[in-house]
PDB file of C-alpha atoms in Angstrom:
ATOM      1  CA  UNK A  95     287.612-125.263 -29.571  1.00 84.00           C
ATOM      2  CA  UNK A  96     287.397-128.235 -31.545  1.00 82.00           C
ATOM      3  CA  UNK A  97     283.709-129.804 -32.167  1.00 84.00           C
ATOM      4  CA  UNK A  98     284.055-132.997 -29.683  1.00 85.00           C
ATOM      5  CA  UNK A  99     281.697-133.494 -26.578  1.00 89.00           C
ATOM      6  CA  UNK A 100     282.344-136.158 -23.838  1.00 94.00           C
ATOM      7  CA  UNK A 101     279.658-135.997 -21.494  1.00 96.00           C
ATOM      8  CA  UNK A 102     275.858-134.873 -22.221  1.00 96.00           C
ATOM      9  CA  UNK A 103     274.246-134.247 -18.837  1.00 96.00           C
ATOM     10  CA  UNK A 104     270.637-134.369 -18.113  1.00 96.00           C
ATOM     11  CA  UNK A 105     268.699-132.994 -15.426  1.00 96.00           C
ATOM     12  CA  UNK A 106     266.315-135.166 -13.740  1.00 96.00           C
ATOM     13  CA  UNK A 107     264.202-135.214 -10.926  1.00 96.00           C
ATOM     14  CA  UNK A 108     264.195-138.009  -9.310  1.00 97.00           C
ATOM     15  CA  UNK A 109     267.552-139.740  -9.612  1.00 98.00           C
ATOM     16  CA  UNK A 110     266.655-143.010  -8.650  1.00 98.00           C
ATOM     17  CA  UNK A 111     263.562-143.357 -10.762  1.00 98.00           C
ATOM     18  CA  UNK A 112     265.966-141.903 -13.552  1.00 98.00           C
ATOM     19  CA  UNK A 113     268.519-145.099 -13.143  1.00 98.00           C
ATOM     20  CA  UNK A 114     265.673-147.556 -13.445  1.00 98.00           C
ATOM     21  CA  UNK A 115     264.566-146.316 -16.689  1.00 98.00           C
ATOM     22  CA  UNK A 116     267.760-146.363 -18.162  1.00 98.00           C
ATOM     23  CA  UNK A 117     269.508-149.075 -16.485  1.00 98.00           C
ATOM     24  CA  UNK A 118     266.730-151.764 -15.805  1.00 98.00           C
ATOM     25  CA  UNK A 119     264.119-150.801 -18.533  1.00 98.00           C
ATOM     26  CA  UNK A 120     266.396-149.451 -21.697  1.00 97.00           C
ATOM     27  CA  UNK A 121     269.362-151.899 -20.319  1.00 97.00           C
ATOM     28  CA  UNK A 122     271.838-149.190 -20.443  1.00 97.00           C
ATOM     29  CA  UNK A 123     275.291-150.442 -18.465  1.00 96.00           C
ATOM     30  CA  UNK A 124     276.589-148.391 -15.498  1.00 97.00           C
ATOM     31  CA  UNK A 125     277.498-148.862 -11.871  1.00 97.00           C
ATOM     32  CA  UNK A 126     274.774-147.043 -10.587  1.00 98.00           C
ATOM     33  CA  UNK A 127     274.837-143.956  -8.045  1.00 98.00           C
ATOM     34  CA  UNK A 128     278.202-142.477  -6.974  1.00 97.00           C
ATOM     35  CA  UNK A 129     279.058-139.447  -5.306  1.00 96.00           C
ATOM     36  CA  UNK A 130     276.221-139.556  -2.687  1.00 95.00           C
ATOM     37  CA  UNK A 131     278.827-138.980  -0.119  1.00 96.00           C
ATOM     38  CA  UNK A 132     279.055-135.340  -1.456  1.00 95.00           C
ATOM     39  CA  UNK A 133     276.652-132.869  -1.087  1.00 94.00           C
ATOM     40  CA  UNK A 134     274.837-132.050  -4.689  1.00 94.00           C
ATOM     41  CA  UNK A 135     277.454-135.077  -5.963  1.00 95.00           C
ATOM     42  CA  UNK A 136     274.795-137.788  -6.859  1.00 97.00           C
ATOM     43  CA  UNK A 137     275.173-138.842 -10.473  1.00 97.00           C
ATOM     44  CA  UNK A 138     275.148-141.442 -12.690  1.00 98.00           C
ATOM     45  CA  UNK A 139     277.367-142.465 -15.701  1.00 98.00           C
ATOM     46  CA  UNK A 140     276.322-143.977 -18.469  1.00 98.00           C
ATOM     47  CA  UNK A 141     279.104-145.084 -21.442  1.00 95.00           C
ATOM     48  CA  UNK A 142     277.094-144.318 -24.862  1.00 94.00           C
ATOM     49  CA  UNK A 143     280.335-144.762 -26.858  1.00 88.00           C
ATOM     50  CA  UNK A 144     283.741-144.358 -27.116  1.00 87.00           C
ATOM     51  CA  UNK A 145     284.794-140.931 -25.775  1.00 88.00           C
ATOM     52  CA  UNK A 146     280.851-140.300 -24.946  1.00 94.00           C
ATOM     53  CA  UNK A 147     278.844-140.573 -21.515  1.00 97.00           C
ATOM     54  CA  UNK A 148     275.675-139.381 -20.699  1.00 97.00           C
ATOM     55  CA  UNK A 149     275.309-138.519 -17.039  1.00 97.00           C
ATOM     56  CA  UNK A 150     272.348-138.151 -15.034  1.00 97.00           C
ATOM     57  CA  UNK A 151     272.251-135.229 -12.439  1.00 97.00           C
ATOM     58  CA  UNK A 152     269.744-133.969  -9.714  1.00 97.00           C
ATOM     59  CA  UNK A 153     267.952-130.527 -11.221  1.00 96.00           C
ATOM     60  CA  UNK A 154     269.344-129.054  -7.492  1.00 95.00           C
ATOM     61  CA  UNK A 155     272.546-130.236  -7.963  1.00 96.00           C
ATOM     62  CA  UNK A 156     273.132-128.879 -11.510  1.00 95.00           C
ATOM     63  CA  UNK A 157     271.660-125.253 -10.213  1.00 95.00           C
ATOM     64  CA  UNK A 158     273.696-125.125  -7.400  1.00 95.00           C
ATOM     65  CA  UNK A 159     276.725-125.883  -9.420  1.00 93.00           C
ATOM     66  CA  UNK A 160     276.183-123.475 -12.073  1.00 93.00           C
ATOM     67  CA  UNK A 161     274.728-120.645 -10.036  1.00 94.00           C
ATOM     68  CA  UNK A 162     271.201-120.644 -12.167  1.00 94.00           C
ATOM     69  CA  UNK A 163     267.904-120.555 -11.125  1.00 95.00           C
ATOM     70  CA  UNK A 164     266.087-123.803 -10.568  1.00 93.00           C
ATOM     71  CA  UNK A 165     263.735-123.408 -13.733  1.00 91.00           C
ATOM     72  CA  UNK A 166     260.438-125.321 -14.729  1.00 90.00           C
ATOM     73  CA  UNK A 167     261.961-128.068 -17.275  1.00 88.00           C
ATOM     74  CA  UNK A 168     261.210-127.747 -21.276  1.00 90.00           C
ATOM     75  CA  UNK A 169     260.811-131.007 -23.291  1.00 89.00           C
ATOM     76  CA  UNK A 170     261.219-128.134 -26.446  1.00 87.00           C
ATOM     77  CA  UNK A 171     264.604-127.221 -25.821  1.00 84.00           C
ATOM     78  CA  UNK A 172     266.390-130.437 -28.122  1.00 88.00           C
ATOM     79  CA  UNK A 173     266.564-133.912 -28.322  1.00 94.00           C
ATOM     80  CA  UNK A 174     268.476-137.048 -28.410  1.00 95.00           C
ATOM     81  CA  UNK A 175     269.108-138.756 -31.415  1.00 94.00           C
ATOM     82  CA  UNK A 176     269.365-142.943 -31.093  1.00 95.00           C
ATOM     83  CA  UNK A 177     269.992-143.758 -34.701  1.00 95.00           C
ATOM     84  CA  UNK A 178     269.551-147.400 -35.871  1.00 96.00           C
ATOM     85  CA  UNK A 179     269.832-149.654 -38.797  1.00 95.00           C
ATOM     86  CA  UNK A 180     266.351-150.552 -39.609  1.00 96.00           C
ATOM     87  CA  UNK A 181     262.621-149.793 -39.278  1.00 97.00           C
ATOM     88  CA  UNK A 182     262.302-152.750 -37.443  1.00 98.00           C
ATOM     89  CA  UNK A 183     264.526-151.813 -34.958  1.00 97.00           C
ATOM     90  CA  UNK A 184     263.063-148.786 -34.370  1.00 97.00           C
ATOM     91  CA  UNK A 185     259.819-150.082 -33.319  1.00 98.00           C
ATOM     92  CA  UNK A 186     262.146-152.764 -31.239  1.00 98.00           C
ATOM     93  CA  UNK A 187     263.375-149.470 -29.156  1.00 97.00           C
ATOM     94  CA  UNK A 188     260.317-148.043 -29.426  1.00 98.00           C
ATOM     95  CA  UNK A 189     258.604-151.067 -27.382  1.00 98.00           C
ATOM     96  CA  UNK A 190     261.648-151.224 -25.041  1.00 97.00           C
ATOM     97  CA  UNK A 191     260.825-147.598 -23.944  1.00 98.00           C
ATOM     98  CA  UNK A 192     257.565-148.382 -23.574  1.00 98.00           C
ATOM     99  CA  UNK A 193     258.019-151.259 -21.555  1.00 98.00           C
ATOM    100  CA  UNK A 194     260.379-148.882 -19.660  1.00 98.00           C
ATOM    101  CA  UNK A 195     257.787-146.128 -18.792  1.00 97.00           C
ATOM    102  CA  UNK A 196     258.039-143.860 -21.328  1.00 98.00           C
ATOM    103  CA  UNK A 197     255.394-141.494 -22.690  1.00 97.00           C
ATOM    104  CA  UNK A 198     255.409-141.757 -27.077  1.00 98.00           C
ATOM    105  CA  UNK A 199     254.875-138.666 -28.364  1.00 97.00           C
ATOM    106  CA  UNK A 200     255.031-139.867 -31.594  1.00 97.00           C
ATOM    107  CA  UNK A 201     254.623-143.205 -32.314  1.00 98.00           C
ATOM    108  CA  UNK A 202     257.619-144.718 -35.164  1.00 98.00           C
ATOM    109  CA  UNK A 203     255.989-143.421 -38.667  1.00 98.00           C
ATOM    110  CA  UNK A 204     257.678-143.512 -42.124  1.00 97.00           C
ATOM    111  CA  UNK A 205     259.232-139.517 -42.725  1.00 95.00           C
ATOM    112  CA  UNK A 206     259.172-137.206 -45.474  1.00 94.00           C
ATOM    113  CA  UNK A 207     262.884-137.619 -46.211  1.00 91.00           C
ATOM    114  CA  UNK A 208     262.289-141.997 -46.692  1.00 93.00           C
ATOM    115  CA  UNK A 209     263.195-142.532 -43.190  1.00 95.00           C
ATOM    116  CA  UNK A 210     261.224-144.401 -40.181  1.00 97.00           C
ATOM    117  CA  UNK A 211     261.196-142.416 -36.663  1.00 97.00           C
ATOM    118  CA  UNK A 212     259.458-141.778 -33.077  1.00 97.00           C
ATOM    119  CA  UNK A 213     259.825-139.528 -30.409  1.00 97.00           C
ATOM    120  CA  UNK A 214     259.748-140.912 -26.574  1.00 97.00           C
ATOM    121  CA  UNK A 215     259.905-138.855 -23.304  1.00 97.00           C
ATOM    122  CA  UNK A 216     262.343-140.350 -20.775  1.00 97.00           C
ATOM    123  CA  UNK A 217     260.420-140.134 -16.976  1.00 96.00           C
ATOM    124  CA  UNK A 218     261.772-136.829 -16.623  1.00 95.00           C
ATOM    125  CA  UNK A 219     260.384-135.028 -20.307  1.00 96.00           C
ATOM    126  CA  UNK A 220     263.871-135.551 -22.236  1.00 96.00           C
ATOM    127  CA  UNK A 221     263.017-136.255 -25.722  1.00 96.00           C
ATOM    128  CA  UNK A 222     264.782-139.002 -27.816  1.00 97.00           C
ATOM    129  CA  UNK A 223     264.199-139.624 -31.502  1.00 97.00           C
ATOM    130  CA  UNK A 224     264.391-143.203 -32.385  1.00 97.00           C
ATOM    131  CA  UNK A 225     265.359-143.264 -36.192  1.00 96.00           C
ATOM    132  CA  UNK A 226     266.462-145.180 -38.886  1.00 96.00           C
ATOM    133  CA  UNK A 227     267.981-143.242 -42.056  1.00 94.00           C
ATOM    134  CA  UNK A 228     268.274-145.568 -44.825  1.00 92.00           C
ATOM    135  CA  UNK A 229     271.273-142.603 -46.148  1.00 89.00           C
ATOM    136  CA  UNK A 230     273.418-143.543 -43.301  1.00 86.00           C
ATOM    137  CA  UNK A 231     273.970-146.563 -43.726  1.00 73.00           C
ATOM    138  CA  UNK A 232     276.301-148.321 -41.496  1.00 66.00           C
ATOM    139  CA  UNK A 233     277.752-145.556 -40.355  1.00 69.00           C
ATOM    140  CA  UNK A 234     275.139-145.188 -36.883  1.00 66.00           C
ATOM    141  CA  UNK A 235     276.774-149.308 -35.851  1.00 58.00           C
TER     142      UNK A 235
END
């Protein structure tokens, strides 16, 4: 298997509440709910970058698909990285996810390792890191 992923799915709650805080208060791009004709086929896509989505997916829908147990959600389980090119900018995400609804867990601060980065919940507990890593350059663009 080679070391590629396409699509990161997360499992939220409340599907519609999800697609506001993505689409109207990060201003991520997508078309919005598709697949409500289908039973347990709500989702919504969400380009990141080339070759990369993230999708969106009712908690019920994702247990009925893979046969597990509907489990309590853990916020401890991993995050999502949004790397940018400056400390500035990550306070500018930082204050976009605010103004979105998200709960800080740990407001942008300068790192150990010379860098500048905050955590953020999204409405359903998934964690994003909002970093800048002076090392990296130009690469995260």
């Amino acid at each position: 298997m080679k070391p590629h992923i396409s699509v990161i799915t997360l499992g939220v709650d409340d599907l519609e509440r999800s697609l506001r805080f993505y689409r109207d208060g990060l201003g991520f791009e997508t078309e919005g709910i598709i697949g409500q004709e289908f039973e347990y086929g709500a989702v919504v896509f969400i380009q990141l970058a080339a070759g990369l989505k993230l999708a969106l997916w009712p908690r019920k829908s994702m247990s009925h698909d893979t046969g597990l147990a509907l489990a309590p959600a853990s916020a401890s389980e991993f995050t999502l990285g949004h790397n940018v090119l400056s400390a500035q900018e990550v306070d500018h995400v930082m204050a976009q996810a605010v103004s979105a609804g998200a709960n800080i867990l740990k407001p942008a601060h300068e790192t150990f390792w010379a860098g500048y980065a905050g955590y953020f919940q999204d409405p359903d507990g998934h964690v994003w890191e909002v970093v800048w890593n002076p090392a990296w350059g130009a690469e995260v663009a």
